[in-house]
Short mmCIF file of C-alpha atoms in Angstrom, two decimals:
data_model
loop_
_atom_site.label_atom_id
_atom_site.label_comp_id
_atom_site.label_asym_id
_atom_site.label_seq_id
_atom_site.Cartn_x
_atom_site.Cartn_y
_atom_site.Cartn_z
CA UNK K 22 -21.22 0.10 26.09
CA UNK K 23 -22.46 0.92 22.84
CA UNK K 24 -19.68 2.98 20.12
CA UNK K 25 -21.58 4.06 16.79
CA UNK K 26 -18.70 3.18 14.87
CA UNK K 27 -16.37 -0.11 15.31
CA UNK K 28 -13.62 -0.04 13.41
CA UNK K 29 -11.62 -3.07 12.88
CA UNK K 30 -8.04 -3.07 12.03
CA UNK K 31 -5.54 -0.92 13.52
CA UNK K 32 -3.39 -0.17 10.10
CA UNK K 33 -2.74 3.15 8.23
CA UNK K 34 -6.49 2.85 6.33
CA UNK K 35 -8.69 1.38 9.75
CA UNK K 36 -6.58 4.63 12.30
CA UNK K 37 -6.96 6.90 9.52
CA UNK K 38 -11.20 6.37 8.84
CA UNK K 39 -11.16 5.97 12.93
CA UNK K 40 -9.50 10.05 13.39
CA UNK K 41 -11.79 11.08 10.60
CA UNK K 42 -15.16 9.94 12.53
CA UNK K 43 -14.09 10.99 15.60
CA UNK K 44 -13.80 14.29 14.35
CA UNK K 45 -16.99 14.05 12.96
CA UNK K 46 -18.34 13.45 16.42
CA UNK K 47 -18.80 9.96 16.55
CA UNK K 48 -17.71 7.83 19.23
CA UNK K 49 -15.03 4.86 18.03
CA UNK K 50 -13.67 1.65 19.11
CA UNK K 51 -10.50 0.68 17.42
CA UNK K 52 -10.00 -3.13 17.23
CA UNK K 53 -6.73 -4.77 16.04
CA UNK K 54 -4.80 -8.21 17.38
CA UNK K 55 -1.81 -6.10 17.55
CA UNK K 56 -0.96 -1.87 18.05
CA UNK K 57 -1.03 0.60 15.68
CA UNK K 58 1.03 0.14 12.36
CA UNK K 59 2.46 -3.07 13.33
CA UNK K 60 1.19 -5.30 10.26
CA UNK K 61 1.48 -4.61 7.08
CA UNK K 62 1.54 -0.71 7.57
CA UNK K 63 4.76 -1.17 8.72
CA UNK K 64 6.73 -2.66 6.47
CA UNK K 65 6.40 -0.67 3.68
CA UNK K 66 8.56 1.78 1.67
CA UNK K 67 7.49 4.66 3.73
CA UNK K 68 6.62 6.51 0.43
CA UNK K 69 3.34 8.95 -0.14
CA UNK K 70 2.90 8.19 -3.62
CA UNK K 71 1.25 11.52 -5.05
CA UNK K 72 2.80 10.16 -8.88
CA UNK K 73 1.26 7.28 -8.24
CA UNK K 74 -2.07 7.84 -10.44
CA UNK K 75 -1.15 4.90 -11.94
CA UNK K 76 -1.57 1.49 -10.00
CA UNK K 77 0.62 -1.15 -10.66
CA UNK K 78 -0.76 -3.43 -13.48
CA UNK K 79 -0.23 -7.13 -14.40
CA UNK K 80 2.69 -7.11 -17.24
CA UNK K 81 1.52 -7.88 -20.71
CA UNK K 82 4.62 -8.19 -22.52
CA UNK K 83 6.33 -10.97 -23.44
CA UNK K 84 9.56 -10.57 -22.09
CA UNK K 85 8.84 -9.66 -18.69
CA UNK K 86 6.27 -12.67 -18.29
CA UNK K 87 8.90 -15.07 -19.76
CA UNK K 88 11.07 -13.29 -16.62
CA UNK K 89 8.26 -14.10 -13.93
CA UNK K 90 7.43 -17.15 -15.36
CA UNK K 91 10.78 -18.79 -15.62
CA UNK K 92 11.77 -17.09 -12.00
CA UNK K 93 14.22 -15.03 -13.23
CA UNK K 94 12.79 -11.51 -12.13
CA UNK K 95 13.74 -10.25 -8.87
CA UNK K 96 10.65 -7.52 -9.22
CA UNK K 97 8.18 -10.15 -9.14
CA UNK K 98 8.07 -14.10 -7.99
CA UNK K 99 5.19 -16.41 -7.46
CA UNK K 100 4.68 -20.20 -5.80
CA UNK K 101 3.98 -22.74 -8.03
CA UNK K 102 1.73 -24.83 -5.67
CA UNK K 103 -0.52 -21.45 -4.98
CA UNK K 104 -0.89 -21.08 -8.64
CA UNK K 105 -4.40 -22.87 -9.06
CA UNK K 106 -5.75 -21.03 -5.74
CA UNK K 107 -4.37 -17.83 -7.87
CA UNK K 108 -5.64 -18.17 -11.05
CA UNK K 109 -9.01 -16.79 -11.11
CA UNK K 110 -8.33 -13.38 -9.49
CA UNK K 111 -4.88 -13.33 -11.60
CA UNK K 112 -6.77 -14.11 -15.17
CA UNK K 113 -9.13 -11.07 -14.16
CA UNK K 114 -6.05 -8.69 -13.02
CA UNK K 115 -4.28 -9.76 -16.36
CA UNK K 116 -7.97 -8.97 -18.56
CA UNK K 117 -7.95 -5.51 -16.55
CA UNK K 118 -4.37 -4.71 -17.32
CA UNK K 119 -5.67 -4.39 -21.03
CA UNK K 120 -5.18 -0.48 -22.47
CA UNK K 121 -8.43 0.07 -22.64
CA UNK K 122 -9.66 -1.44 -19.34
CA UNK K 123 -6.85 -0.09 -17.54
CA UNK K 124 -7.35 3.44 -18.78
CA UNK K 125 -10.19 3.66 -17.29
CA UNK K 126 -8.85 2.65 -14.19
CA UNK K 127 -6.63 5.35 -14.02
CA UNK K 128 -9.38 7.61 -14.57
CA UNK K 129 -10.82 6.80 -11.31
CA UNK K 130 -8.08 6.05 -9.48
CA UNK K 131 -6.03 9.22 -10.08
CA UNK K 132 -8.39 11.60 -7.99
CA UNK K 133 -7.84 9.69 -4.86
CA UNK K 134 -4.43 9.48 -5.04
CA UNK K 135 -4.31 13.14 -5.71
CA UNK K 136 -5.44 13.69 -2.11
CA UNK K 137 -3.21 11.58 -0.23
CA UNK K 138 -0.64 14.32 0.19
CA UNK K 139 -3.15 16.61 1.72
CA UNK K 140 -4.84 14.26 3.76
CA UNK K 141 -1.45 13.29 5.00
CA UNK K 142 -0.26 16.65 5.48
CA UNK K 143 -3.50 17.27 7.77
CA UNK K 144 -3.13 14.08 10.25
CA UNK K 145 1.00 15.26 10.36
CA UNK K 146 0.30 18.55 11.88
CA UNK K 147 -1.91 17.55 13.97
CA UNK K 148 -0.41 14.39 15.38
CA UNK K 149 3.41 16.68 15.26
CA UNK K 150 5.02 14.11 13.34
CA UNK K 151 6.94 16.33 11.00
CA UNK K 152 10.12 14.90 12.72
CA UNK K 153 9.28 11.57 10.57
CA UNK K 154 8.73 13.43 7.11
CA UNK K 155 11.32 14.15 4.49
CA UNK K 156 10.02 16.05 1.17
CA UNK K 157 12.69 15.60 -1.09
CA UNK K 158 10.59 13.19 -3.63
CA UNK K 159 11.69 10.09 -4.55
CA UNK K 160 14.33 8.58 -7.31
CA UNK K 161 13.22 6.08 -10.01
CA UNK K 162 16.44 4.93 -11.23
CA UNK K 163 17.88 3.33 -14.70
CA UNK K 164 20.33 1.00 -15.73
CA UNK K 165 19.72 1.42 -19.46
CA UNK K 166 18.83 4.43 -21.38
CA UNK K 167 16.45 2.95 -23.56
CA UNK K 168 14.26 2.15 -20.39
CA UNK K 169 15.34 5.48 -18.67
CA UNK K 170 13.52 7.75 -21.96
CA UNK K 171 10.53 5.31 -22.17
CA UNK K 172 9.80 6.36 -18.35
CA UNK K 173 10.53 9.86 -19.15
CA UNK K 174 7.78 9.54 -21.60
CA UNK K 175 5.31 8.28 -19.50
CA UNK K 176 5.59 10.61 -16.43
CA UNK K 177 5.52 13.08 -19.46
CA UNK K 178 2.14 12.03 -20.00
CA UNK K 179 1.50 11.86 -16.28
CA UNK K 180 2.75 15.76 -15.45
CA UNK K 181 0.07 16.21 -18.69
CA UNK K 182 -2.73 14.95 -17.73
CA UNK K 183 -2.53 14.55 -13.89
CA UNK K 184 -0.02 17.40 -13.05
CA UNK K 185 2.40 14.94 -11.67
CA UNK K 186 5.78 16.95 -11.42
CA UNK K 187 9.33 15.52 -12.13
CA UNK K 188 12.46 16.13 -13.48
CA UNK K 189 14.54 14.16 -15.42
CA UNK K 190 18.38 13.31 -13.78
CA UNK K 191 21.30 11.67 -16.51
CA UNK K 192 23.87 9.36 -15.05
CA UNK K 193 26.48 12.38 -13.62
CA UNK K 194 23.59 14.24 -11.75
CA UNK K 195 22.73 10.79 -10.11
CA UNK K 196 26.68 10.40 -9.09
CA UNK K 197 26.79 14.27 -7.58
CA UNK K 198 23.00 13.49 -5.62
CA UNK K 199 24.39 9.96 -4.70
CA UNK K 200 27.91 9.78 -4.42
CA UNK K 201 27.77 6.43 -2.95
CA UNK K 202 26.91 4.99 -6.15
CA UNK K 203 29.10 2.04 -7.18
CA UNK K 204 27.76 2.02 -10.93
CA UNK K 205 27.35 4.74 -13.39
CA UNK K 206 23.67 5.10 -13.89
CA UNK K 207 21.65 5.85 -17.01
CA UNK K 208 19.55 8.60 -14.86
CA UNK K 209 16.41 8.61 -12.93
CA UNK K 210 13.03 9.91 -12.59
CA UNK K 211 13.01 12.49 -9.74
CA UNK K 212 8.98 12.75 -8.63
CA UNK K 213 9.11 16.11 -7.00
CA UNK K 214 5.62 15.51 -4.93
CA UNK K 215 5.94 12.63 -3.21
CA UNK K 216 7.01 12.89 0.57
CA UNK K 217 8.90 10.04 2.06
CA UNK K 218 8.73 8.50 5.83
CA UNK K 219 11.84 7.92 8.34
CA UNK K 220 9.70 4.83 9.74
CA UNK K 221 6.44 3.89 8.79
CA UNK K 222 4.78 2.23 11.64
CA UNK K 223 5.70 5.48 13.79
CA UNK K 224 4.28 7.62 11.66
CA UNK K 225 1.10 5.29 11.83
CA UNK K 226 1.55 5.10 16.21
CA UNK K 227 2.04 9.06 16.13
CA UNK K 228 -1.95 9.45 14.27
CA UNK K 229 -2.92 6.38 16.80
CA UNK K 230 -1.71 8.85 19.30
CA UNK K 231 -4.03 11.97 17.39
CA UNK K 232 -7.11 9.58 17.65
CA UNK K 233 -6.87 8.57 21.28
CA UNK K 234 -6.12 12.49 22.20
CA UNK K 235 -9.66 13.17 20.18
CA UNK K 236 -11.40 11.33 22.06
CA UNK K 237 -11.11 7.55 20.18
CA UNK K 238 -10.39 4.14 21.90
CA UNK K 239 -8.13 0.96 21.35
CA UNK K 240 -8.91 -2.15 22.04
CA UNK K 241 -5.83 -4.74 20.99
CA UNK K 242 -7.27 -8.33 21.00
CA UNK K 243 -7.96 -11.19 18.76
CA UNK K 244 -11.04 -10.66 16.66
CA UNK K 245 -12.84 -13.62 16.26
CA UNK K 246 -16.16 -12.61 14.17
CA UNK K 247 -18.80 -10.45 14.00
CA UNK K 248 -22.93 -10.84 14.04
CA UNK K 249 -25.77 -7.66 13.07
CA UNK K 250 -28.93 -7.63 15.07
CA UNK K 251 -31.61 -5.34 15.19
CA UNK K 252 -29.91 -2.62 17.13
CA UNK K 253 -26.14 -2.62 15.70
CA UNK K 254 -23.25 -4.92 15.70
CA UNK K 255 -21.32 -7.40 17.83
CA UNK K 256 -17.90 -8.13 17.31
CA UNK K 257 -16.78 -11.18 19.21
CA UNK K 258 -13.34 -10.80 20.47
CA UNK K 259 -10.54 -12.35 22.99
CA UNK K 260 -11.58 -10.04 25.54
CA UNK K 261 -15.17 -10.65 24.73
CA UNK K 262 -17.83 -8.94 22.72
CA UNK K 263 -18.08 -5.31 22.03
CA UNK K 264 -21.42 -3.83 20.35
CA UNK K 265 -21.35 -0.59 17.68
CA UNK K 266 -23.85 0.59 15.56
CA UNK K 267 -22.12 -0.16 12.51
CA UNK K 268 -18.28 -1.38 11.79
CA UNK K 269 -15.89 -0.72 9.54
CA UNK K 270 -13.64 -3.26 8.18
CA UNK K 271 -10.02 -2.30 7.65
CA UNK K 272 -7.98 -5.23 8.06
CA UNK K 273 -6.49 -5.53 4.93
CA UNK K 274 -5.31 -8.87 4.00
CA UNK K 275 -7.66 -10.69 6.90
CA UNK K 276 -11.08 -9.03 5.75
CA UNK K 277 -12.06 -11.98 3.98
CA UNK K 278 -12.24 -13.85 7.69
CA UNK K 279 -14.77 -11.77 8.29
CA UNK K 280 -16.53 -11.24 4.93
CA UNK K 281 -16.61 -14.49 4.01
CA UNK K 282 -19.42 -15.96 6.66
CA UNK K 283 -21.06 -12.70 5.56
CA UNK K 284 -21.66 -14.02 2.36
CA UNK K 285 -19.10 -11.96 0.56
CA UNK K 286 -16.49 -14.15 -1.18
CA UNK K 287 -15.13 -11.32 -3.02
CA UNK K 288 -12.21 -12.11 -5.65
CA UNK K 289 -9.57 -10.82 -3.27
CA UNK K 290 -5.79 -11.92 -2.78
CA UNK K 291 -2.10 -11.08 -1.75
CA UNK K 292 1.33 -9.96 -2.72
CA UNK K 293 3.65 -10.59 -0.44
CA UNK K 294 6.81 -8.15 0.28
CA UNK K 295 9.76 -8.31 2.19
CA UNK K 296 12.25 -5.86 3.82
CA UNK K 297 15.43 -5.90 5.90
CA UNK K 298 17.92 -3.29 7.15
CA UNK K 299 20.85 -2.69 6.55
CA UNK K 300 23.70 -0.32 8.39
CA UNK K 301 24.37 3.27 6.64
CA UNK K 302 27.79 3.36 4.78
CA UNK K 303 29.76 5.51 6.72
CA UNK K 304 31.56 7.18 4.47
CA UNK K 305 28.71 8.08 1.90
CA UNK K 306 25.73 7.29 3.67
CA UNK K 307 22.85 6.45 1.08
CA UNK K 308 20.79 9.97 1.18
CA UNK K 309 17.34 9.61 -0.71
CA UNK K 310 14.47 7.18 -1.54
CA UNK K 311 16.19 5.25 -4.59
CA UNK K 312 14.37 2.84 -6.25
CA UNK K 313 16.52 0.19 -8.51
CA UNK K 314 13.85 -0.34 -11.60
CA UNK K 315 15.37 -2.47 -13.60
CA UNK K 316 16.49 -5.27 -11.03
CA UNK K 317 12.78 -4.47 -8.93
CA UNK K 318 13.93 -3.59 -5.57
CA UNK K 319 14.22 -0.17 -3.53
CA UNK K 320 16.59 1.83 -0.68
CA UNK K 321 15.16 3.62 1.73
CA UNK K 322 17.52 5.84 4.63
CA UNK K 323 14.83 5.44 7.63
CA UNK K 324 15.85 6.06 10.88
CA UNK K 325 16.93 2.40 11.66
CA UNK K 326 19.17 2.05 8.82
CA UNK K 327 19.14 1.42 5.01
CA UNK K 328 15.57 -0.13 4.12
CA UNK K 329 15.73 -2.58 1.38
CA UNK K 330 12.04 -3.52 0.12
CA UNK K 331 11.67 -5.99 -2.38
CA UNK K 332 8.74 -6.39 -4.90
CA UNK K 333 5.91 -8.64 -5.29
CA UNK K 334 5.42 -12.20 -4.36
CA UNK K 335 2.13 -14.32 -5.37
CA UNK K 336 1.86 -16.73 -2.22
CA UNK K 337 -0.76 -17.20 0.06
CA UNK K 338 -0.82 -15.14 2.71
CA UNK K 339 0.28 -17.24 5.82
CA UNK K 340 3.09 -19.60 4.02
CA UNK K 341 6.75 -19.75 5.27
CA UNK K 342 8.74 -17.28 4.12
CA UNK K 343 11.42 -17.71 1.06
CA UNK K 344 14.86 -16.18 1.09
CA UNK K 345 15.13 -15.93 -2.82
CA UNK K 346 13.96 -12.63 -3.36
CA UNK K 347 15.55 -10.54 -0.74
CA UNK K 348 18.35 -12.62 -1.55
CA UNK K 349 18.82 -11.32 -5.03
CA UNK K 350 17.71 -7.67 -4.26
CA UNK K 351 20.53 -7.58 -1.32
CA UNK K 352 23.17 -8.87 -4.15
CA UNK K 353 22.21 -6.24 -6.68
CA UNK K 354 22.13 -3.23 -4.05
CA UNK K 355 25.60 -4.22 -2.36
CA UNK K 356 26.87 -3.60 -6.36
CA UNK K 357 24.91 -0.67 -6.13
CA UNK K 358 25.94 0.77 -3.06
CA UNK K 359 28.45 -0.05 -0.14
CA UNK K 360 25.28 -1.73 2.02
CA UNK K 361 26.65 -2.85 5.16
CA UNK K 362 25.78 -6.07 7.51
CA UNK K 363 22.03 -6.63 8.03
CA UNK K 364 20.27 -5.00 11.28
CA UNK K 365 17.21 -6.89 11.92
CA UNK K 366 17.14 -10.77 13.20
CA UNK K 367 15.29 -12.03 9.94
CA UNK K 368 13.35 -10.64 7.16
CA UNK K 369 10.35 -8.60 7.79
CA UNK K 370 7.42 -10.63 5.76
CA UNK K 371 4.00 -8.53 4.95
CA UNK K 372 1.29 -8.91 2.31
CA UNK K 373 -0.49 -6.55 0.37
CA UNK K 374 -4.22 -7.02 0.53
CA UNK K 375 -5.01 -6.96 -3.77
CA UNK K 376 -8.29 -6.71 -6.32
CA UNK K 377 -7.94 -7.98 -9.45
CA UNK K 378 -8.96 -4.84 -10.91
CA UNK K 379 -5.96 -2.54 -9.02
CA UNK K 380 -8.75 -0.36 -7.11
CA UNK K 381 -9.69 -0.81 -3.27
CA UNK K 382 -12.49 -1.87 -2.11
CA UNK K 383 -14.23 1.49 0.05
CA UNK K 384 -17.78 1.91 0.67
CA UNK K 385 -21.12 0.22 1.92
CA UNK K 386 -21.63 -3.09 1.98
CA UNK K 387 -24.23 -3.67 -0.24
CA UNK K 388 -26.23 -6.62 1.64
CA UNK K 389 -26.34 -5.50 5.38
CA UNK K 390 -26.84 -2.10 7.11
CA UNK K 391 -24.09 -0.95 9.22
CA UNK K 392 -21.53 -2.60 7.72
CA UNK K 393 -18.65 -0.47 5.56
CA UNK K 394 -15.36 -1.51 3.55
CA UNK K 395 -11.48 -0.19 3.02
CA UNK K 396 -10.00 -2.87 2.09
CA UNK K 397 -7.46 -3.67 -1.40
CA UNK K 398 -5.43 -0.97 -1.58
CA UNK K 399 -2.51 -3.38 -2.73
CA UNK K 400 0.49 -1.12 -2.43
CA UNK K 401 -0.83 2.28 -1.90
CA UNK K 402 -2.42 1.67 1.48
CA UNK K 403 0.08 3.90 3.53
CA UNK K 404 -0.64 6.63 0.85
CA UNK K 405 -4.12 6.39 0.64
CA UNK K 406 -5.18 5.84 4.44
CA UNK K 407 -5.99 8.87 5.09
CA UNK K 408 -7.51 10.34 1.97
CA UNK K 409 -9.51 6.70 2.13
CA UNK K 410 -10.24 7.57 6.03
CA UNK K 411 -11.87 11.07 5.01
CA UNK K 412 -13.98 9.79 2.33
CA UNK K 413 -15.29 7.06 3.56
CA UNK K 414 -16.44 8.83 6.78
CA UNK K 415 -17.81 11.85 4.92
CA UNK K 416 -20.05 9.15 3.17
CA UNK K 417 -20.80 7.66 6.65
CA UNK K 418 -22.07 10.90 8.11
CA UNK K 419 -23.96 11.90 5.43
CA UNK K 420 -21.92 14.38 3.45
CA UNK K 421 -20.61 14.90 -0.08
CA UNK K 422 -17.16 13.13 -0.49
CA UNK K 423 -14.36 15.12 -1.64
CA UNK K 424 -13.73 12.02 -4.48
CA UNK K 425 -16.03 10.77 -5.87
CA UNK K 426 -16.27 6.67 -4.46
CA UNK K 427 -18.56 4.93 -6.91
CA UNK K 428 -15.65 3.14 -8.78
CA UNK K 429 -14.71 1.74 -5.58
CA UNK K 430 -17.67 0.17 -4.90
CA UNK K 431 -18.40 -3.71 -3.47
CA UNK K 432 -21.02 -4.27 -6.32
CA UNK K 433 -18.24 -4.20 -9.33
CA UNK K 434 -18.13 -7.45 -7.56
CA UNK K 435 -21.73 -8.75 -7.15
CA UNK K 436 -21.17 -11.24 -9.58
CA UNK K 437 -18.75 -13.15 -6.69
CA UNK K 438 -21.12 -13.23 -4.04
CA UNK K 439 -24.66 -14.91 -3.77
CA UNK K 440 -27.67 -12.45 -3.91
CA UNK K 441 -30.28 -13.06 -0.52
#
């Protein structure tokens, strides 16, 4: 049998782009190694980032690279021995972190992100996951009030130009929302549009479950590669070949296995994050999304427990896990809050599929017919799955995208890849 669409990779983005053109009429196979949401889509901070117009850039100041550097950050950690594999995509995230360049990134980034709420709210109704959903915002808390009123500033700025909303919460506001709190806070940054997620990866099974009730199907196997003939697509897999008219790839941090033989050795690589849980205080269970700025670590209450998610980690993708970073966050949040023993076996390990220039990757390929990208979204791929999903297949069907996708084209790359 014959699909016209193949979609491979069975995260928040590749589900997402599969409900979208199945609801444009198109009949889908959905390929992944594993089910819905169980990769990187599901560990995560369970967070739809409306504030975040601004993606996270490569720090330019002195102090906090002497931090990184010297591994004394908690936020941020790399390997040593990965460092020359690294460099090139890291020297061209640092040279797009400058003001200027990165200005101009938020330019174009901003109106995607301004539809994931939306598109979210869209695939929730319909799937009847509002059990999952909590729209309280988030909390970006402060040890220091010097670092608290420089953040004020810039989601000032934000609420400006973007119409990000917020309100600002001192140190005795914190203690009444969070009476848990061990330490006296400076304040926080309360975003006001965000929505947050009990557990991520059922939030991505429950729109699984919305595409297979429209119609789509799953196929969980190994996917070993894929070939283009005149007629369409094959994608060789465990349980043999499928064909499709064209394919999508989706699968984030493993797109390059199949881009690569393509010809496109784009300038692609990972952050890796962590996250363990942790059992509720009893007496003053932790209530809302609270993320510990200064140290680089964040809370979550999902159903399972306390979620602790630590920040970045610049290791290739398959290496053995290191305790050091969890380690660290875990010691600052038990002085934070009364965090009691850890729930889960060992540390949940993902990585977050990066471009050097902080934008995905979403569009044609621009050397064979047939074959589309949404790939990079770094840490925004839970909030931007769906929004991604819709434009991407209103390109694919032949109508006008609600965002404009041209920044987030391959050929910003074409310098990477060998012309034909």
């Amino acid at each position: 049998m014959t699909h016209d669409v193949i979609v491979l990779g069975a995260g928040m983005v590749g589900v997402s782009t599969a409900i979208h053109l199945v609801r444009r009429g198109r009949s889908v196979l959905l390929i992944d190694r594993r089910a819905p949401g169980q990769e990187t889509s599901f560990g995560n901070a369970g967070i739809i980032q409306r504030e975040g117009v601004r993606p996270h850039p490569f720090p330019r100041d002195l102090a906090t690279l002497v931090q990184v550097g010297l591994h004394l950050s908690t936020a941020a950690r790399y390997d040593p021995l990965s460092l020359p594999r690294f460099a090139p995509a890291l020297a061209r995230y640092w040279w797009k972190s400058s003001p200027e360049s990165y200005k101009a990134i938020v330019k174009s980034y901003a109106p995607l992100i301004g539809q994931s709420i939306d598109a979210h709210a869209d695939f929730i109704a319909a799937a009847g996951a509002e059990d999952l959903i909590v729209k309280n915002g988030w909390y970006l808390a402060f040890r220091t009030d010097t670092v608290l009123k420089a953040e004020v500033r810039k989601a000032q700025a934000d609420h400006d130009e973007y119409g990000i909303h917020y309100e600002v919460v001192d140190g005795a506001e914190m203690a009444q929302i969070e009476p848990g709190l061990k330490l006296r806070l400076a304040g926080a940054v309360h975003w006001l549009d965000p929505w947050t997620v009990r557990d991520p990866g059922a939030l991505v099974s429950a729109y699984a479950r919305l595409y297979a009730g429209l119609g789509g199907e799953v196929a969980t196997t190994e996917i070993k590669g894929v070939t283009q003939d005149s007629t369409g697509w094959s994608v060789e897999t465990g349980a043999g070949p499928y064909r499709g008219r064209e394919i999508v790839i989706a699968l984030g941090p493993w797109a390059q296995e199949i881009l690569d033989p393509l010809g496109y050795r784009l300038p692609l690589f990972v952050k890796r994050g962590y996250h363990m849980h942790y059992r509720q205080p009893e007496s003053q269970p932790l209530k809302n999304w609270l993320l510990d700025a200064e140290v680089g670590y964040l809370l979550a209450p999902m159903q399972k427990g306390v979620r602790l998610t630590t920040g970045a980690e610049f290791a290739p993708r398959d290496a053995a896990p290191t305790p050091i970073q969890l380690g660290r966050a875990e010691r600052a949040a038990r002085g934070l809050i009364d965090l009691g023993e850890r729930l889960d076996p060992q540390p949940w390990k993902g990585a977050r599929p990066c471009t050097p220039d902080m934008m995905p990757i979403i569009g044609a390929a621009p050397k064979h017919r047939g074959l589309w990208v949404a790939i990079g979204h770094a840490h925004h791929g839970f909030t931007l799955g769906p929004a991604t999903g819709r434009v991407l297949a209103e390109v694919m069907t032949g109508e006008k995208p609600v965002v404009d996708i041209t920044p987030f084209a391959m050929e910003r790359f074409s310098g990477t890849y060998p012309s034909t």
